[in-house]
Structure formats: C-alpha cells, structure tokens
PDB file of C-alpha atoms in Angstrom:
ATOM      1  CA  UNK A   1       0.000   0.000   0.000  1.00  0.00           C
ATOM      2  CA  UNK A   2       1.082   3.555  -0.645  1.00  0.00           C
ATOM      3  CA  UNK A   3       0.341   6.319   1.867  1.00  0.00           C
ATOM      4  CA  UNK A   4      -0.028  10.014   1.114  1.00  0.00           C
ATOM      5  CA  UNK A   5      -0.126  13.012   3.427  1.00  0.00           C
ATOM      6  CA  UNK A   6      -3.506  14.662   3.715  1.00  0.00           C
ATOM      7  CA  UNK A   7      -2.697  18.065   2.224  1.00  0.00           C
ATOM      8  CA  UNK A   8      -0.273  19.920   4.482  1.00  0.00           C
ATOM      9  CA  UNK A   9      -1.424  18.036   7.586  1.00  0.00           C
ATOM     10  CA  UNK A  10       0.622  15.318   9.235  1.00  0.00           C
ATOM     11  CA  UNK A  11      -2.038  12.640   8.672  1.00  0.00           C
ATOM     12  CA  UNK A  12      -1.151   9.823   6.291  1.00  0.00           C
ATOM     13  CA  UNK A  13      -3.948   8.014   4.447  1.00  0.00           C
ATOM     14  CA  UNK A  14      -3.772   4.934   2.265  1.00  0.00           C
ATOM     15  CA  UNK A  15      -4.071   6.003  -1.387  1.00  0.00           C
ATOM     16  CA  UNK A  16      -6.969   3.553  -1.666  1.00  0.00           C
ATOM     17  CA  UNK A  17      -9.623   3.675   1.056  1.00  0.00           C
ATOM     18  CA  UNK A  18     -12.907   1.933   1.803  1.00  0.00           C
ATOM     19  CA  UNK A  19     -16.314   3.587   1.867  1.00  0.00           C
ATOM     20  CA  UNK A  20     -19.821   2.513   2.765  1.00  0.00           C
ATOM     21  CA  UNK A  21     -22.083   4.746   0.633  1.00  0.00           C
ATOM     22  CA  UNK A  22     -24.964   2.742  -0.949  1.00  0.00           C
ATOM     23  CA  UNK A  23     -23.398  -0.634  -0.027  1.00  0.00           C
ATOM     24  CA  UNK A  24     -23.552  -0.834   3.794  1.00  0.00           C
ATOM     25  CA  UNK A  25     -27.007  -1.893   4.971  1.00  0.00           C
ATOM     26  CA  UNK A  26     -28.290  -1.412   1.403  1.00  0.00           C
ATOM     27  CA  UNK A  27     -26.337  -4.148  -0.391  1.00  0.00           C
ATOM     28  CA  UNK A  28     -24.207  -5.942   2.208  1.00  0.00           C
ATOM     29  CA  UNK A  29     -24.926  -7.412   5.652  1.00  0.00           C
ATOM     30  CA  UNK A  30     -22.736  -7.515   8.762  1.00  0.00           C
ATOM     31  CA  UNK A  31     -20.853 -10.681   7.830  1.00  0.00           C
ATOM     32  CA  UNK A  32     -19.967  -9.425   4.349  1.00  0.00           C
ATOM     33  CA  UNK A  33     -19.033  -5.950   5.549  1.00  0.00           C
ATOM     34  CA  UNK A  34     -16.830  -7.640   8.170  1.00  0.00           C
ATOM     35  CA  UNK A  35     -15.050  -9.629   5.441  1.00  0.00           C
ATOM     36  CA  UNK A  36     -14.677  -6.640   3.108  1.00  0.00           C
ATOM     37  CA  UNK A  37     -13.270  -4.367   5.819  1.00  0.00           C
ATOM     38  CA  UNK A  38     -10.946  -7.183   6.864  1.00  0.00           C
ATOM     39  CA  UNK A  39      -9.629  -7.598   3.313  1.00  0.00           C
ATOM     40  CA  UNK A  40      -9.194  -3.824   3.054  1.00  0.00           C
ATOM     41  CA  UNK A  41      -7.316  -3.555   6.360  1.00  0.00           C
ATOM     42  CA  UNK A  42      -5.133  -6.586   5.635  1.00  0.00           C
ATOM     43  CA  UNK A  43      -4.104  -4.940   2.356  1.00  0.00           C
ATOM     44  CA  UNK A  44      -2.986  -1.766   4.106  1.00  0.00           C
ATOM     45  CA  UNK A  45      -6.118   0.367   3.809  1.00  0.00           C
ATOM     46  CA  UNK A  46      -6.231   2.638   6.865  1.00  0.00           C
ATOM     47  CA  UNK A  47      -9.122   4.986   6.010  1.00  0.00           C
ATOM     48  CA  UNK A  48     -12.808   4.034   6.328  1.00  0.00           C
ATOM     49  CA  UNK A  49     -15.355   6.607   5.182  1.00  0.00           C
ATOM     50  CA  UNK A  50     -18.931   7.085   6.376  1.00  0.00           C
ATOM     51  CA  UNK A  51     -21.660   9.716   6.872  1.00  0.00           C
ATOM     52  CA  UNK A  52     -24.775  10.350   8.939  1.00  0.00           C
ATOM     53  CA  UNK A  53     -27.041  10.108   5.889  1.00  0.00           C
ATOM     54  CA  UNK A  54     -25.748   6.774   4.572  1.00  0.00           C
ATOM     55  CA  UNK A  55     -28.649   4.343   5.046  1.00  0.00           C
ATOM     56  CA  UNK A  56     -30.030   6.935   7.501  1.00  0.00           C
ATOM     57  CA  UNK A  57     -27.443   6.120  10.161  1.00  0.00           C
ATOM     58  CA  UNK A  58     -27.533   2.344   9.686  1.00  0.00           C
ATOM     59  CA  UNK A  59     -24.280   2.384   7.694  1.00  0.00           C
ATOM     60  CA  UNK A  60     -22.402   3.902  10.638  1.00  0.00           C
ATOM     61  CA  UNK A  61     -23.991   1.414  13.026  1.00  0.00           C
ATOM     62  CA  UNK A  62     -22.860  -1.457  10.803  1.00  0.00           C
ATOM     63  CA  UNK A  63     -19.315  -0.116  10.541  1.00  0.00           C
ATOM     64  CA  UNK A  64     -19.284   0.396  14.319  1.00  0.00           C
ATOM     65  CA  UNK A  65     -20.285  -3.219  14.930  1.00  0.00           C
ATOM     66  CA  UNK A  66     -17.516  -4.438  12.620  1.00  0.00           C
ATOM     67  CA  UNK A  67     -14.877  -2.240  14.244  1.00  0.00           C
ATOM     68  CA  UNK A  68     -15.881  -3.471  17.697  1.00  0.00           C
ATOM     69  CA  UNK A  69     -15.604  -7.073  16.553  1.00  0.00           C
ATOM     70  CA  UNK A  70     -12.270  -6.565  14.803  1.00  0.00           C
ATOM     71  CA  UNK A  71     -10.669  -4.982  17.830  1.00  0.00           C
ATOM     72  CA  UNK A  72      -7.897  -3.444  15.705  1.00  0.00           C
ATOM     73  CA  UNK A  73      -5.481  -1.009  17.339  1.00  0.00           C
ATOM     74  CA  UNK A  74      -7.370   2.304  17.153  1.00  0.00           C
ATOM     75  CA  UNK A  75      -4.195   4.167  16.194  1.00  0.00           C
ATOM     76  CA  UNK A  76      -3.794   1.983  13.086  1.00  0.00           C
ATOM     77  CA  UNK A  77      -6.857   3.226  11.184  1.00  0.00           C
ATOM     78  CA  UNK A  78      -8.810   6.406  10.512  1.00  0.00           C
ATOM     79  CA  UNK A  79     -12.595   6.833  10.350  1.00  0.00           C
ATOM     80  CA  UNK A  80     -14.618   9.736   9.017  1.00  0.00           C
ATOM     81  CA  UNK A  81     -18.182  10.924   9.203  1.00  0.00           C
ATOM     82  CA  UNK A  82     -20.020  13.760   7.481  1.00  0.00           C
ATOM     83  CA  UNK A  83     -22.823  16.047   8.580  1.00  0.00           C
ATOM     84  CA  UNK A  84     -25.329  18.152   6.689  1.00  0.00           C
ATOM     85  CA  UNK A  85     -28.271  16.077   5.460  1.00  0.00           C
ATOM     86  CA  UNK A  86     -29.303  14.617   8.829  1.00  0.00           C
ATOM     87  CA  UNK A  87     -30.237  10.966   9.302  1.00  0.00           C
ATOM     88  CA  UNK A  88     -34.007  11.153   9.773  1.00  0.00           C
ATOM     89  CA  UNK A  89     -34.881  11.546   6.098  1.00  0.00           C
ATOM     90  CA  UNK A  90     -38.319  13.062   5.580  1.00  0.00           C
ATOM     91  CA  UNK A  91     -38.723  13.346   9.375  1.00  0.00           C
ATOM     92  CA  UNK A  92     -35.867  15.862   9.748  1.00  0.00           C
ATOM     93  CA  UNK A  93     -36.980  18.889  11.740  1.00  0.00           C
ATOM     94  CA  UNK A  94     -35.323  22.333  11.791  1.00  0.00           C
ATOM     95  CA  UNK A  95     -31.778  22.128  13.245  1.00  0.00           C
ATOM     96  CA  UNK A  96     -31.523  18.417  12.407  1.00  0.00           C
ATOM     97  CA  UNK A  97     -29.815  19.255   9.100  1.00  0.00           C
ATOM     98  CA  UNK A  98     -27.299  21.829   7.874  1.00  0.00           C
ATOM     99  CA  UNK A  99     -24.093  23.189   9.373  1.00  0.00           C
ATOM    100  CA  UNK A 100     -25.307  25.121  12.408  1.00  0.00           C
ATOM    101  CA  UNK A 101     -23.268  24.716  15.589  1.00  0.00           C
ATOM    102  CA  UNK A 102     -26.210  22.812  17.037  1.00  0.00           C
ATOM    103  CA  UNK A 103     -26.457  20.279  14.214  1.00  0.00           C
ATOM    104  CA  UNK A 104     -22.696  19.813  13.718  1.00  0.00           C
ATOM    105  CA  UNK A 105     -22.189  19.205  17.444  1.00  0.00           C
ATOM    106  CA  UNK A 106     -25.120  16.819  17.766  1.00  0.00           C
ATOM    107  CA  UNK A 107     -24.246  15.038  14.507  1.00  0.00           C
ATOM    108  CA  UNK A 108     -20.712  14.471  15.786  1.00  0.00           C
ATOM    109  CA  UNK A 109     -22.009  12.988  19.057  1.00  0.00           C
ATOM    110  CA  UNK A 110     -24.491  10.767  17.181  1.00  0.00           C
ATOM    111  CA  UNK A 111     -21.810   9.540  14.762  1.00  0.00           C
ATOM    112  CA  UNK A 112     -19.500   8.645  17.651  1.00  0.00           C
ATOM    113  CA  UNK A 113     -22.324   6.696  19.282  1.00  0.00           C
ATOM    114  CA  UNK A 114     -23.226   4.808  16.108  1.00  0.00           C
ATOM    115  CA  UNK A 115     -19.598   4.061  15.223  1.00  0.00           C
ATOM    116  CA  UNK A 116     -18.815   3.175  18.860  1.00  0.00           C
ATOM    117  CA  UNK A 117     -15.745   5.421  18.819  1.00  0.00           C
ATOM    118  CA  UNK A 118     -14.412   8.034  21.218  1.00  0.00           C
ATOM    119  CA  UNK A 119     -13.252  10.374  18.413  1.00  0.00           C
ATOM    120  CA  UNK A 120     -13.475  10.836  14.640  1.00  0.00           C
ATOM    121  CA  UNK A 121     -10.269  11.207  12.678  1.00  0.00           C
ATOM    122  CA  UNK A 122     -11.979  13.375  10.037  1.00  0.00           C
ATOM    123  CA  UNK A 123     -15.316  15.175  10.197  1.00  0.00           C
ATOM    124  CA  UNK A 124     -16.668  16.647   6.957  1.00  0.00           C
ATOM    125  CA  UNK A 125     -19.226  19.323   6.185  1.00  0.00           C
ATOM    126  CA  UNK A 126     -21.089  17.191   3.660  1.00  0.00           C
ATOM    127  CA  UNK A 127     -22.238  20.213   1.598  1.00  0.00           C
ATOM    128  CA  UNK A 128     -21.921  23.994   1.949  1.00  0.00           C
ATOM    129  CA  UNK A 129     -24.728  25.665   3.900  1.00  0.00           C
ATOM    130  CA  UNK A 130     -25.522  29.145   2.651  1.00  0.00           C
ATOM    131  CA  UNK A 131     -27.826  29.731   5.641  1.00  0.00           C
ATOM    132  CA  UNK A 132     -25.017  29.473   8.196  1.00  0.00           C
ATOM    133  CA  UNK A 133     -22.118  31.950   8.521  1.00  0.00           C
ATOM    134  CA  UNK A 134     -18.811  30.276   7.669  1.00  0.00           C
ATOM    135  CA  UNK A 135     -17.441  31.724  10.942  1.00  0.00           C
ATOM    136  CA  UNK A 136     -19.912  29.558  12.858  1.00  0.00           C
ATOM    137  CA  UNK A 137     -18.759  26.433  10.991  1.00  0.00           C
ATOM    138  CA  UNK A 138     -15.027  27.138  11.483  1.00  0.00           C
ATOM    139  CA  UNK A 139     -15.452  27.906  15.203  1.00  0.00           C
ATOM    140  CA  UNK A 140     -17.627  24.824  15.761  1.00  0.00           C
ATOM    141  CA  UNK A 141     -15.102  22.527  14.130  1.00  0.00           C
ATOM    142  CA  UNK A 142     -12.322  24.021  16.243  1.00  0.00           C
ATOM    143  CA  UNK A 143     -14.323  23.549  19.426  1.00  0.00           C
ATOM    144  CA  UNK A 144     -14.846  19.884  18.491  1.00  0.00           C
ATOM    145  CA  UNK A 145     -11.088  19.554  17.884  1.00  0.00           C
ATOM    146  CA  UNK A 146     -10.311  21.154  21.256  1.00  0.00           C
ATOM    147  CA  UNK A 147     -12.752  18.774  22.935  1.00  0.00           C
ATOM    148  CA  UNK A 148     -10.897  15.818  21.357  1.00  0.00           C
ATOM    149  CA  UNK A 149     -13.997  14.644  19.493  1.00  0.00           C
ATOM    150  CA  UNK A 150     -12.490  15.164  16.037  1.00  0.00           C
ATOM    151  CA  UNK A 151      -8.871  15.439  14.881  1.00  0.00           C
ATOM    152  CA  UNK A 152      -9.210  17.025  11.431  1.00  0.00           C
ATOM    153  CA  UNK A 153     -12.068  18.621   9.549  1.00  0.00           C
ATOM    154  CA  UNK A 154     -12.913  19.023   5.919  1.00  0.00           C
ATOM    155  CA  UNK A 155     -15.531  19.785   3.312  1.00  0.00           C
ATOM    156  CA  UNK A 156     -17.363  17.876   0.596  1.00  0.00           C
ATOM    157  CA  UNK A 157     -18.452  19.400  -2.710  1.00  0.00           C
ATOM    158  CA  UNK A 158     -17.579  22.929  -1.598  1.00  0.00           C
ATOM    159  CA  UNK A 159     -16.501  25.560  -4.110  1.00  0.00           C
ATOM    160  CA  UNK A 160     -12.867  26.700  -4.013  1.00  0.00           C
ATOM    161  CA  UNK A 161     -14.023  30.174  -2.934  1.00  0.00           C
ATOM    162  CA  UNK A 162     -15.945  28.686   0.022  1.00  0.00           C
ATOM    163  CA  UNK A 163     -12.908  26.665   1.121  1.00  0.00           C
ATOM    164  CA  UNK A 164     -10.710  29.757   0.910  1.00  0.00           C
ATOM    165  CA  UNK A 165     -13.223  31.793   2.936  1.00  0.00           C
ATOM    166  CA  UNK A 166     -13.025  29.171   5.692  1.00  0.00           C
ATOM    167  CA  UNK A 167      -9.227  29.402   5.634  1.00  0.00           C
ATOM    168  CA  UNK A 168      -9.290  33.189   5.741  1.00  0.00           C
ATOM    169  CA  UNK A 169     -11.545  33.117   8.821  1.00  0.00           C
ATOM    170  CA  UNK A 170      -9.368  30.449  10.441  1.00  0.00           C
ATOM    171  CA  UNK A 171      -6.226  32.507   9.851  1.00  0.00           C
ATOM    172  CA  UNK A 172      -7.794  35.698  11.227  1.00  0.00           C
ATOM    173  CA  UNK A 173      -8.779  33.917  14.430  1.00  0.00           C
ATOM    174  CA  UNK A 174      -5.771  31.579  14.820  1.00  0.00           C
ATOM    175  CA  UNK A 175      -8.004  28.564  14.193  1.00  0.00           C
ATOM    176  CA  UNK A 176      -7.557  25.373  12.177  1.00  0.00           C
ATOM    177  CA  UNK A 177      -8.971  25.460   8.660  1.00  0.00           C
ATOM    178  CA  UNK A 178     -10.283  22.519   6.628  1.00  0.00           C
ATOM    179  CA  UNK A 179      -7.459  20.223   5.512  1.00  0.00           C
ATOM    180  CA  UNK A 180      -9.414  18.042   3.109  1.00  0.00           C
ATOM    181  CA  UNK A 181     -12.141  18.174   0.469  1.00  0.00           C
ATOM    182  CA  UNK A 182     -14.178  15.169  -0.665  1.00  0.00           C
ATOM    183  CA  UNK A 183     -15.300  15.749  -4.262  1.00  0.00           C
ATOM    184  CA  UNK A 184     -16.474  13.365  -6.942  1.00  0.00           C
ATOM    185  CA  UNK A 185     -13.579  12.598  -9.284  1.00  0.00           C
ATOM    186  CA  UNK A 186     -13.457  10.156 -12.168  1.00  0.00           C
ATOM    187  CA  UNK A 187     -12.884  10.057 -15.904  1.00  0.00           C
ATOM    188  CA  UNK A 188     -16.227  11.799 -16.452  1.00  0.00           C
ATOM    189  CA  UNK A 189     -16.040  14.475 -13.732  1.00  0.00           C
ATOM    190  CA  UNK A 190     -12.710  16.281 -13.596  1.00  0.00           C
ATOM    191  CA  UNK A 191     -13.391  20.023 -13.378  1.00  0.00           C
ATOM    192  CA  UNK A 192     -13.274  20.532  -9.588  1.00  0.00           C
ATOM    193  CA  UNK A 193     -10.163  18.475  -8.834  1.00  0.00           C
ATOM    194  CA  UNK A 194      -8.101  19.435 -11.887  1.00  0.00           C
ATOM    195  CA  UNK A 195      -9.157  23.039 -12.483  1.00  0.00           C
ATOM    196  CA  UNK A 196     -11.177  24.673  -9.706  1.00  0.00           C
ATOM    197  CA  UNK A 197      -8.913  23.554  -6.837  1.00  0.00           C
ATOM    198  CA  UNK A 198      -5.639  23.908  -8.795  1.00  0.00           C
ATOM    199  CA  UNK A 199      -4.363  26.966  -6.921  1.00  0.00           C
ATOM    200  CA  UNK A 200      -5.428  25.992  -3.420  1.00  0.00           C
ATOM    201  CA  UNK A 201      -3.351  22.803  -3.385  1.00  0.00           C
ATOM    202  CA  UNK A 202      -0.331  25.080  -3.101  1.00  0.00           C
ATOM    203  CA  UNK A 203      -1.768  27.992  -1.117  1.00  0.00           C
ATOM    204  CA  UNK A 204      -3.472  26.159   1.762  1.00  0.00           C
ATOM    205  CA  UNK A 205      -2.369  22.589   1.087  1.00  0.00           C
ATOM    206  CA  UNK A 206      -5.685  20.943   0.320  1.00  0.00           C
ATOM    207  CA  UNK A 207      -5.960  17.145   0.507  1.00  0.00           C
ATOM    208  CA  UNK A 208      -8.560  15.237  -1.530  1.00  0.00           C
ATOM    209  CA  UNK A 209     -10.350  12.018  -0.551  1.00  0.00           C
ATOM    210  CA  UNK A 210     -12.293  11.529  -3.762  1.00  0.00           C
ATOM    211  CA  UNK A 211     -15.490   9.511  -4.120  1.00  0.00           C
ATOM    212  CA  UNK A 212     -17.012   7.617  -7.034  1.00  0.00           C
ATOM    213  CA  UNK A 213     -13.774   6.825  -8.943  1.00  0.00           C
ATOM    214  CA  UNK A 214     -15.809   4.372 -11.061  1.00  0.00           C
ATOM    215  CA  UNK A 215     -18.715   6.776 -11.682  1.00  0.00           C
ATOM    216  CA  UNK A 216     -21.102   4.467  -9.788  1.00  0.00           C
ATOM    217  CA  UNK A 217     -19.865   1.467 -11.758  1.00  0.00           C
ATOM    218  CA  UNK A 218     -20.176   2.912 -15.289  1.00  0.00           C
ATOM    219  CA  UNK A 219     -16.383   2.726 -15.689  1.00  0.00           C
ATOM    220  CA  UNK A 220     -16.340  -1.012 -14.981  1.00  0.00           C
ATOM    221  CA  UNK A 221     -18.083  -1.700 -18.291  1.00  0.00           C
ATOM    222  CA  UNK A 222     -20.775  -3.781 -16.578  1.00  0.00           C
ATOM    223  CA  UNK A 223     -23.546  -1.465 -17.807  1.00  0.00           C
ATOM    224  CA  UNK A 224     -22.543  -1.634 -21.471  1.00  0.00           C
ATOM    225  CA  UNK A 225     -25.259  -4.215 -22.161  1.00  0.00           C
ATOM    226  CA  UNK A 226     -27.961  -3.120 -19.736  1.00  0.00           C
ATOM    227  CA  UNK A 227     -28.366  -2.885 -15.946  1.00  0.00           C
ATOM    228  CA  UNK A 228     -27.287  -6.082 -14.126  1.00  0.00           C
ATOM    229  CA  UNK A 229     -29.588  -7.271 -11.351  1.00  0.00           C
ATOM    230  CA  UNK A 230     -28.555  -6.054  -7.899  1.00  0.00           C
ATOM    231  CA  UNK A 231     -26.196  -3.396  -9.278  1.00  0.00           C
ATOM    232  CA  UNK A 232     -26.083   0.124  -7.822  1.00  0.00           C
ATOM    233  CA  UNK A 233     -27.903   1.813 -10.715  1.00  0.00           C
ATOM    234  CA  UNK A 234     -30.700  -0.728 -10.463  1.00  0.00           C
ATOM    235  CA  UNK A 235     -31.430  -0.001  -6.795  1.00  0.00           C
ATOM    236  CA  UNK A 236     -34.674   1.667  -5.796  1.00  0.00           C
ATOM    237  CA  UNK A 237     -34.085   5.221  -4.664  1.00  0.00           C
ATOM    238  CA  UNK A 238     -30.971   5.705  -6.796  1.00  0.00           C
ATOM    239  CA  UNK A 239     -32.754   6.562 -10.058  1.00  0.00           C
ATOM    240  CA  UNK A 240     -31.058   9.980  -9.963  1.00  0.00           C
ATOM    241  CA  UNK A 241     -27.671   8.256 -10.182  1.00  0.00           C
ATOM    242  CA  UNK A 242     -28.816   6.258 -13.184  1.00  0.00           C
ATOM    243  CA  UNK A 243     -30.204   9.325 -14.950  1.00  0.00           C
ATOM    244  CA  UNK A 244     -26.989  11.225 -14.269  1.00  0.00           C
ATOM    245  CA  UNK A 245     -24.482   8.591 -15.360  1.00  0.00           C
ATOM    246  CA  UNK A 246     -26.096   6.025 -17.624  1.00  0.00           C
ATOM    247  CA  UNK A 247     -25.877   7.969 -20.876  1.00  0.00           C
ATOM    248  CA  UNK A 248     -25.273   6.402 -24.284  1.00  0.00           C
ATOM    249  CA  UNK A 249     -22.336   8.752 -24.926  1.00  0.00           C
ATOM    250  CA  UNK A 250     -20.698   7.650 -21.651  1.00  0.00           C
ATOM    251  CA  UNK A 251     -21.143   3.972 -22.450  1.00  0.00           C
ATOM    252  CA  UNK A 252     -19.620   4.478 -25.919  1.00  0.00           C
ATOM    253  CA  UNK A 253     -16.516   6.049 -24.368  1.00  0.00           C
ATOM    254  CA  UNK A 254     -16.195   3.226 -21.842  1.00  0.00           C
ATOM    255  CA  UNK A 255     -16.350   0.650 -24.667  1.00  0.00           C
ATOM    256  CA  UNK A 256     -13.466   2.428 -26.434  1.00  0.00           C
ATOM    257  CA  UNK A 257     -11.484   2.664 -23.189  1.00  0.00           C
ATOM    258  CA  UNK A 258     -11.362  -1.142 -23.169  1.00  0.00           C
ATOM    259  CA  UNK A 259      -8.539  -0.935 -25.735  1.00  0.00           C
ATOM    260  CA  UNK A 260      -6.295   0.760 -23.141  1.00  0.00           C
ATOM    261  CA  UNK A 261      -7.105  -1.699 -20.352  1.00  0.00           C
ATOM    262  CA  UNK A 262      -6.453  -4.593 -22.779  1.00  0.00           C
ATOM    263  CA  UNK A 263      -3.007  -3.150 -23.573  1.00  0.00           C
ATOM    264  CA  UNK A 264      -2.177  -3.178 -19.860  1.00  0.00           C
ATOM    265  CA  UNK A 265      -3.718  -6.602 -19.307  1.00  0.00           C
ATOM    266  CA  UNK A 266      -6.082  -5.269 -16.677  1.00  0.00           C
ATOM    267  CA  UNK A 267      -9.782  -4.565 -16.150  1.00  0.00           C
ATOM    268  CA  UNK A 268     -11.588  -1.323 -16.953  1.00  0.00           C
ATOM    269  CA  UNK A 269     -12.298  -0.840 -13.246  1.00  0.00           C
ATOM    270  CA  UNK A 270      -8.652  -1.205 -12.258  1.00  0.00           C
ATOM    271  CA  UNK A 271      -7.542   1.132 -15.051  1.00  0.00           C
ATOM    272  CA  UNK A 272     -10.085   3.783 -14.023  1.00  0.00           C
ATOM    273  CA  UNK A 273      -9.008   3.710 -10.373  1.00  0.00           C
ATOM    274  CA  UNK A 274      -5.330   3.733 -11.396  1.00  0.00           C
ATOM    275  CA  UNK A 275      -6.004   6.823 -13.523  1.00  0.00           C
ATOM    276  CA  UNK A 276      -7.520   8.605 -10.504  1.00  0.00           C
ATOM    277  CA  UNK A 277      -4.602   7.930  -8.148  1.00  0.00           C
ATOM    278  CA  UNK A 278      -2.119   8.905 -10.874  1.00  0.00           C
ATOM    279  CA  UNK A 279      -3.112  12.467  -9.966  1.00  0.00           C
ATOM    280  CA  UNK A 280      -0.725  13.496  -7.139  1.00  0.00           C
ATOM    281  CA  UNK A 281      -3.376  15.824  -5.695  1.00  0.00           C
ATOM    282  CA  UNK A 282      -5.578  12.822  -4.867  1.00  0.00           C
ATOM    283  CA  UNK A 283      -4.745  11.777  -1.325  1.00  0.00           C
ATOM    284  CA  UNK A 284      -7.078   8.782  -1.332  1.00  0.00           C
ATOM    285  CA  UNK A 285      -9.658   7.240  -3.681  1.00  0.00           C
ATOM    286  CA  UNK A 286     -12.619   5.774  -1.801  1.00  0.00           C
ATOM    287  CA  UNK A 287     -13.595   2.313  -3.021  1.00  0.00           C
ATOM    288  CA  UNK A 288     -17.014   0.757  -2.614  1.00  0.00           C
ATOM    289  CA  UNK A 289     -17.433  -2.981  -3.059  1.00  0.00           C
ATOM    290  CA  UNK A 290     -20.094  -5.639  -2.545  1.00  0.00           C
ATOM    291  CA  UNK A 291     -17.819  -8.619  -3.283  1.00  0.00           C
ATOM    292  CA  UNK A 292     -14.337  -9.608  -2.173  1.00  0.00           C
ATOM    293  CA  UNK A 293     -13.371 -10.212  -5.801  1.00  0.00           C
ATOM    294  CA  UNK A 294     -14.313  -6.611  -6.654  1.00  0.00           C
ATOM    295  CA  UNK A 295     -12.194  -5.241  -3.837  1.00  0.00           C
ATOM    296  CA  UNK A 296      -9.122  -7.356  -4.616  1.00  0.00           C
ATOM    297  CA  UNK A 297      -9.414  -6.414  -8.307  1.00  0.00           C
ATOM    298  CA  UNK A 298      -9.650  -2.717  -7.418  1.00  0.00           C
ATOM    299  CA  UNK A 299      -6.550  -2.984  -5.228  1.00  0.00           C
ATOM    300  CA  UNK A 300      -4.537  -3.937  -8.333  1.00  0.00           C
ATOM    301  CA  UNK A 301      -4.733  -0.267  -9.329  1.00  0.00           C
ATOM    302  CA  UNK A 302      -1.626   0.191  -7.147  1.00  0.00           C
ATOM    303  CA  UNK A 303       0.352  -1.940  -9.625  1.00  0.00           C
ATOM    304  CA  UNK A 304      -1.184  -0.352 -12.731  1.00  0.00           C
ATOM    305  CA  UNK A 305      -0.927   3.379 -12.087  1.00  0.00           C
ATOM    306  CA  UNK A 306       2.898   3.519 -12.390  1.00  0.00           C
ATOM    307  CA  UNK A 307       2.436   2.001 -15.888  1.00  0.00           C
ATOM    308  CA  UNK A 308       0.289   4.927 -17.049  1.00  0.00           C
ATOM    309  CA  UNK A 309       2.831   6.725 -19.238  1.00  0.00           C
ATOM    310  CA  UNK A 310       2.231  10.263 -20.577  1.00  0.00           C
ATOM    311  CA  UNK A 311       1.398   8.642 -23.921  1.00  0.00           C
ATOM    312  CA  UNK A 312      -1.253   6.396 -22.377  1.00  0.00           C
ATOM    313  CA  UNK A 313      -2.691   9.323 -20.416  1.00  0.00           C
ATOM    314  CA  UNK A 314      -3.015  11.285 -23.684  1.00  0.00           C
ATOM    315  CA  UNK A 315      -4.695   8.303 -25.331  1.00  0.00           C
ATOM    316  CA  UNK A 316      -7.190   8.092 -22.445  1.00  0.00           C
ATOM    317  CA  UNK A 317      -7.881  11.834 -22.748  1.00  0.00           C
ATOM    318  CA  UNK A 318      -8.493  11.473 -26.480  1.00  0.00           C
ATOM    319  CA  UNK A 319     -10.959   8.599 -25.938  1.00  0.00           C
ATOM    320  CA  UNK A 320     -12.858  10.241 -23.087  1.00  0.00           C
ATOM    321  CA  UNK A 321     -12.863  13.845 -24.290  1.00  0.00           C
ATOM    322  CA  UNK A 322     -13.523  15.012 -20.730  1.00  0.00           C
ATOM    323  CA  UNK A 323     -10.344  16.945 -19.885  1.00  0.00           C
ATOM    324  CA  UNK A 324     -11.355  20.395 -18.579  1.00  0.00           C
ATOM    325  CA  UNK A 325     -10.174  23.426 -20.538  1.00  0.00           C
ATOM    326  CA  UNK A 326      -8.074  25.852 -18.539  1.00  0.00           C
ATOM    327  CA  UNK A 327      -9.199  29.492 -18.765  1.00  0.00           C
ATOM    328  CA  UNK A 328      -7.298  31.509 -21.385  1.00  0.00           C
ATOM    329  CA  UNK A 329      -7.216  34.758 -19.416  1.00  0.00           C
TER     330      UNK A 329
END
C-alpha cells in the first residue's frame, strides 16, 4: 500500500480507502461488511469513510459493529463521518440538518455513538450551507477539535471560494482550517479536482479524498449491455444516479477505453481507479465494493498506475474527451 499526506497536515492516508455509501445496509450485511473491511485492512487500507445520511445512520452502526468485533489497534486506522443532510430523512426537523453549531455538534455525538468510537479522525461538512455563517462552521469545528472529538475537519463538494473563505476566517482567528475536500472525481467528472482547486493545493495545502472513482460502476463496463440485477444503478431510490451517469455517450466512451485496459492486461475498473490515483493531488480514492473479488481487483490499481505513461494518459484523454479546458485569461 502507498500512503499520502492529507494536504499539508501530518495525517497519512492509504491512497486507496474503503467507503460505505450505498453498499452498507443497502447491499451488504454484517458478515460481508466484516469480510470486506478485513480484506481492506489486511491490504494496508487505513481509512474508512462514512456519513450520517448513509442508510439513515444504519451504515455507521454497521461499521461500528464491525470495528468493535475486529478490535484493531485504534491508532492503526482512521474513520470519518459527514454532517449536513441529517439521518431522519423526511422526518428531519429544523436544526436536524445543515451546518449550524447545534447540528454539527449533535451530529458528531451521534456519529461517535453509532460508530462506537471516542473520536473521529476526520469530520466533513457534507455540503456547503448558505444559511449558516462560515465563521460559525469554522469555530464549531475548532471547538470539536479542542474537545478531542475530532482530529481534522474538511468539506465535501464545496466551491474553491468557500474553502478559501473558511481558511481566511481560520487565519484571522488563529483557528484550524479545513485540511481536506471530498469531491467526486473520475474520468467523467474532472473540473473541480483538476481546475477549480488547482491553486489551493499550493496555497493552503488541500488534501482530496475523492469519491465515485468508477462513476457508480459505469467505468467497470458492466452497464454496457444493460443494468445487471442487484447493481447500484438498479437499486430503488438511486434513479437519480442512473439518470446522471447512464448515458449512451458515456457507455460508448467506456467501450473504447477497453482498448487501453487490454493493452495493460487489466480490467476497466482497475484502469479507471489507477487513472484517478495517478493524480498526485488525490490523497485517497474511496472504493465501494459488494464482493471480495471486486475489492481485490480494485486494489490492483496500485500496480497499474505507475504504468500509465504520458502517452497512455493522452490516449485516455483522447478517448474520453472530458479533460477540462483551462481558462485563457
């Protein structure tokens, strides 16, 4: 396993990590999640990602049960949670969502209870909240750090300007700013990571723990001939994912990308993950898996990404046609 520093912080994360979005409680049970987390940990993965909204809190409960059973040395792994959406779904009342001091504090306590942990390594603001002053968010996160309930804090799907505002406030008040962003990043969605955040990697030292490196499975090629039974895009409640990703143009590009994976003697999935971690600004790519074979195949990306030469990267760009255009002024 390779480990990368989280931005300018001292925290080291495995370049491949394990997440629970959609899968935990939705697609896998306790015994399978236990096996998958075990395989991940045994292969050097030290970062496990979660959030209050995943399966409305049940995902964190499941991960908590596994961690209790595993009894790994707590200092050997990192766990995250995220707050914004709340966990009560349609029953959320005012203050049970968003980034107010009240919700962030209560969401942190609830996550610790569900995960059966005494602290979170990383706590994310799952989305920006335009109804809450950024000062309130920065101060709340610092209070949670001072209380020992979280060690680092970050953002997810924030704009570069919003991240920089948080850093400006932190600097003015001698507080700790966000060290990590969690954006979507894959061969279809590149703008934020490659263009929008380009300057702030150097200025404030932003780390990235990217999600959806396989674009919800599109980049595995398994949707080229329809939606397989039990797959993520066939799940009830995830129609928005299907409508967003399952486009004929995307499938045509994936079919052409097969020529590159064939050259390397690897799978489309492994190639796509390898391409993501080839970017040095990616601290960790979060993997989601419902089978051990999927996870072990994805882990091969560590062997493939050093083989991605500049020529191959150009060939991939030509096939995908998704490279963002830098501004000309």
